[in-house]
PDB file of C-alpha atoms in Angstrom:
ATOM      1  CA  ALA A   1     -13.205   7.359 -33.137  1.00  0.00           C
ATOM      2  CA  ALA A   2     -11.765  10.314 -31.230  1.00  0.00           C
ATOM      3  CA  ASP A   3     -14.492  10.098 -28.561  1.00  0.00           C
ATOM      4  CA  LEU A   4     -13.370   6.577 -27.556  1.00  0.00           C
ATOM      5  CA  SER A   5      -9.801   7.745 -26.857  1.00  0.00           C
ATOM      6  CA  SER A   6     -10.821  11.088 -25.339  1.00  0.00           C
ATOM      7  CA  GLY A   7     -13.250   9.478 -22.876  1.00  0.00           C
ATOM      8  CA  PRO A   8     -16.860   9.873 -21.678  1.00  0.00           C
ATOM      9  CA  GLN A   9     -16.501  13.663 -21.603  1.00  0.00           C
ATOM     10  CA  SER A  10     -16.266  13.693 -25.394  1.00  0.00           C
ATOM     11  CA  LYS A  11     -19.805  12.237 -25.563  1.00  0.00           C
ATOM     12  CA  ASN A  12     -21.076  15.251 -23.584  1.00  0.00           C
ATOM     13  CA  ARG A  13     -19.007  17.742 -25.630  1.00  0.00           C
ATOM     14  CA  ARG A  14     -18.342  16.354 -29.124  1.00  0.00           C
ATOM     15  CA  ALA A  15     -17.008  19.779 -30.176  1.00  0.00           C
ATOM     16  CA  ARG A  16     -14.466  19.757 -27.310  1.00  0.00           C
ATOM     17  CA  PRO A  17     -12.660  16.450 -26.672  1.00  0.00           C
ATOM     18  CA  SER A  18     -11.364  15.864 -23.140  1.00  0.00           C
ATOM     19  CA  PHE A  19      -7.741  16.145 -24.312  1.00  0.00           C
ATOM     20  CA  ALA A  20      -8.432  19.600 -25.826  1.00  0.00           C
ATOM     21  CA  ARG A  21     -11.053  20.704 -23.260  1.00  0.00           C
TER      22      ARG A  21
END
């Protein structure tokens, strides 16, 4: 669920969501 809100980057880095980069 977090990947949808974080964005496409989350798919590339599941360990690091875009909001926490």
